[in-house]
Short mmCIF file of C-alpha atoms in Angstrom, two decimals:
data_model
loop_
_atom_site.label_atom_id
_atom_site.label_comp_id
_atom_site.label_asym_id
_atom_site.label_seq_id
_atom_site.Cartn_x
_atom_site.Cartn_y
_atom_site.Cartn_z
CA UNK A 787 -29.68 17.02 46.99
CA UNK A 788 -30.17 13.32 47.27
CA UNK A 789 -29.76 10.64 44.76
CA UNK A 790 -32.24 10.46 41.88
CA UNK A 791 -34.29 7.61 40.76
CA UNK A 792 -35.03 4.44 42.35
CA UNK A 793 -32.60 2.91 44.85
CA UNK A 794 -30.26 0.18 43.37
CA UNK A 795 -30.91 -3.54 43.90
CA UNK A 796 -28.10 -6.00 45.12
CA UNK A 797 -27.02 -8.74 42.88
CA UNK A 798 -28.97 -11.23 45.16
CA UNK A 799 -32.23 -9.53 44.72
CA UNK A 800 -31.66 -8.88 40.91
CA UNK A 801 -30.93 -12.67 40.55
CA UNK A 802 -34.12 -13.64 42.45
CA UNK A 803 -36.21 -11.07 40.27
CA UNK A 804 -34.71 -11.79 37.04
CA UNK A 805 -33.54 -9.10 34.62
CA UNK A 806 -36.57 -8.43 32.14
CA UNK A 807 -34.93 -5.18 31.10
CA UNK A 808 -31.63 -6.80 30.15
CA UNK A 809 -29.79 -4.11 31.87
CA UNK A 810 -26.33 -4.81 32.79
CA UNK A 811 -25.62 -5.14 36.48
CA UNK A 812 -22.84 -3.60 38.60
CA UNK A 813 -19.82 -5.68 37.76
CA UNK A 814 -17.84 -4.17 40.53
CA UNK A 815 -20.38 -4.66 43.27
CA UNK A 816 -18.84 -5.73 46.62
CA UNK A 817 -19.64 -9.31 47.35
CA UNK A 818 -19.45 -9.62 51.27
CA UNK A 819 -19.22 -12.98 52.91
CA UNK A 820 -22.70 -14.45 53.91
CA UNK A 821 -23.69 -13.93 57.41
CA UNK A 822 -22.28 -16.64 59.54
CA UNK A 823 -23.40 -15.65 63.29
CA UNK A 824 -27.13 -15.67 62.90
CA UNK A 825 -27.56 -14.68 66.65
CA UNK A 826 -29.05 -11.10 67.24
CA UNK A 827 -26.63 -8.39 68.62
CA UNK A 828 -26.71 -8.49 72.40
CA UNK A 829 -27.61 -4.76 72.70
CA UNK A 830 -31.01 -5.29 71.12
CA UNK A 831 -34.29 -5.31 73.31
CA UNK A 832 -35.96 -8.67 73.70
CA UNK A 833 -38.78 -7.87 71.14
CA UNK A 834 -36.20 -6.86 68.57
CA UNK A 835 -34.12 -10.11 69.31
CA UNK A 836 -37.37 -12.07 68.68
CA UNK A 837 -37.89 -10.34 65.28
CA UNK A 838 -34.27 -10.81 64.30
CA UNK A 839 -34.80 -14.43 64.78
CA UNK A 840 -38.07 -14.44 62.78
CA UNK A 841 -36.46 -12.88 59.79
CA UNK A 842 -32.61 -13.59 59.79
CA UNK A 843 -32.94 -17.41 58.72
CA UNK A 844 -35.22 -16.46 55.71
CA UNK A 845 -32.85 -13.57 54.56
CA UNK A 846 -29.89 -15.97 55.08
CA UNK A 847 -31.42 -18.71 52.96
CA UNK A 848 -32.04 -16.38 50.01
CA UNK A 849 -28.53 -14.99 50.32
CA UNK A 850 -29.90 -11.56 51.02
CA UNK A 851 -27.96 -10.79 54.19
CA UNK A 852 -24.15 -10.65 54.98
CA UNK A 853 -22.04 -9.66 57.93
CA UNK A 854 -21.92 -6.05 56.60
CA UNK A 855 -25.71 -6.03 56.92
CA UNK A 856 -26.02 -6.93 60.52
CA UNK A 857 -26.36 -3.21 61.91
CA UNK A 858 -28.96 -2.40 59.14
CA UNK A 859 -30.97 -5.57 60.19
CA UNK A 860 -30.48 -4.50 63.88
CA UNK A 861 -31.80 -1.11 63.17
CA UNK A 862 -34.85 -2.57 61.60
CA UNK A 863 -35.44 -4.96 64.55
CA UNK A 864 -34.89 -1.90 67.01
CA UNK A 865 -37.50 0.14 64.97
CA UNK A 866 -39.77 -2.77 65.29
CA UNK A 867 -39.58 -3.06 68.91
CA UNK A 868 -39.94 0.54 69.41
CA UNK A 869 -43.23 0.36 67.06
CA UNK A 870 -44.50 -2.52 69.18
CA UNK A 871 -43.79 -0.68 72.53
CA UNK A 872 -45.66 2.37 71.22
CA UNK A 873 -48.61 0.36 70.19
CA UNK A 874 -48.92 -1.35 73.67
CA UNK A 875 -48.73 2.04 75.36
CA UNK A 876 -51.50 3.40 72.89
CA UNK A 877 -53.62 0.43 73.91
CA UNK A 878 -52.96 1.31 77.69
CA UNK A 879 -53.57 5.17 77.52
CA UNK A 880 -55.78 5.62 74.22
CA UNK A 881 -55.25 7.70 71.27
CA UNK A 882 -55.87 10.94 73.06
CA UNK A 883 -54.41 12.13 76.43
CA UNK A 884 -55.30 15.20 78.49
CA UNK A 885 -52.66 18.12 78.31
CA UNK A 886 -51.73 19.79 81.69
CA UNK A 887 -54.41 22.44 80.79
CA UNK A 888 -57.03 19.67 80.41
CA UNK A 889 -57.34 19.83 76.69
CA UNK A 890 -57.39 16.59 74.74
CA UNK A 891 -54.52 16.11 72.51
CA UNK A 892 -52.98 13.23 70.54
CA UNK A 893 -50.88 10.72 72.63
CA UNK A 894 -47.12 11.36 72.18
CA UNK A 895 -47.04 7.50 71.57
CA UNK A 896 -49.07 8.03 68.19
CA UNK A 897 -46.10 10.06 66.79
CA UNK A 898 -43.51 7.48 68.31
CA UNK A 899 -45.54 4.58 66.46
CA UNK A 900 -45.74 6.46 63.24
CA UNK A 901 -42.13 7.23 63.13
CA UNK A 902 -40.91 3.82 64.06
CA UNK A 903 -43.13 2.38 61.45
CA UNK A 904 -42.03 4.62 58.81
CA UNK A 905 -38.37 3.57 59.77
CA UNK A 906 -39.38 -0.15 59.74
CA UNK A 907 -40.84 0.40 56.16
CA UNK A 908 -37.75 1.83 54.88
CA UNK A 909 -35.55 -1.03 56.27
CA UNK A 910 -38.07 -3.60 54.97
CA UNK A 911 -37.60 -2.14 51.59
CA UNK A 912 -33.85 -2.34 51.84
CA UNK A 913 -33.96 -6.03 52.54
CA UNK A 914 -36.84 -6.74 49.91
CA UNK A 915 -39.33 -7.80 52.54
CA UNK A 916 -42.46 -6.09 51.42
CA UNK A 917 -45.22 -7.57 49.36
CA UNK A 918 -44.27 -5.62 46.29
CA UNK A 919 -40.66 -6.90 46.58
CA UNK A 920 -41.85 -10.37 47.02
CA UNK A 921 -44.15 -10.00 43.90
CA UNK A 922 -41.04 -9.19 41.76
CA UNK A 923 -39.06 -12.31 42.92
CA UNK A 924 -39.20 -15.41 40.77
CA UNK A 925 -40.19 -18.31 43.22
CA UNK A 926 -37.57 -20.34 41.24
CA UNK A 927 -34.44 -19.28 43.30
CA UNK A 928 -34.20 -22.82 44.89
CA UNK A 929 -34.63 -24.96 41.75
CA UNK A 930 -31.59 -26.26 39.98
CA UNK A 931 -32.99 -25.64 36.52
CA UNK A 932 -35.87 -24.04 34.66
CA UNK A 933 -37.20 -25.66 31.69
CA UNK A 934 -36.26 -23.41 28.67
CA UNK A 935 -39.37 -23.99 26.70
CA UNK A 936 -41.61 -22.97 29.67
CA UNK A 937 -39.52 -19.83 30.16
CA UNK A 938 -39.74 -18.98 26.48
CA UNK A 939 -43.50 -19.41 26.52
CA UNK A 940 -43.93 -17.49 29.79
CA UNK A 941 -41.79 -14.51 28.25
CA UNK A 942 -43.97 -14.66 25.09
CA UNK A 943 -47.39 -14.75 26.99
CA UNK A 944 -46.25 -12.11 29.52
CA UNK A 945 -45.82 -14.66 32.19
CA UNK A 946 -49.34 -16.24 31.82
CA UNK A 947 -48.40 -19.99 30.96
CA UNK A 948 -47.15 -22.50 33.65
#
């Protein structure tokens, strides 16, 4: 049986989101070094390398990627490349193809595209790159100091004051 409940969040994501429930974090959470080599792994296809370059700088700036995360990000980028290739093939061949018996059937690329998209979405959630994850992040990660009065008013008003 798998783990129950929502998957845990890293300290970096919790720091960006804040801690409205005041729950203690994992004090023994490993703190790997930040990613130093921002180049994509050589084994990735061209489209995956392009996607790597698009997202890695943003993740590094937010402190959401380390050397330990390279293979996870590579898996996301590879799924993206597969998804993109399948979409291109669907555009070429159409959603339906003819079976050897002449019957119309769904293109095999539709399943490939769907599976790659599901894998991509799972990795996007792991790295906090979905709209829902961004909505939970305070945009104040780069600011040095937040006015305590404004923070108090926001907390009292449910975040409505600015």
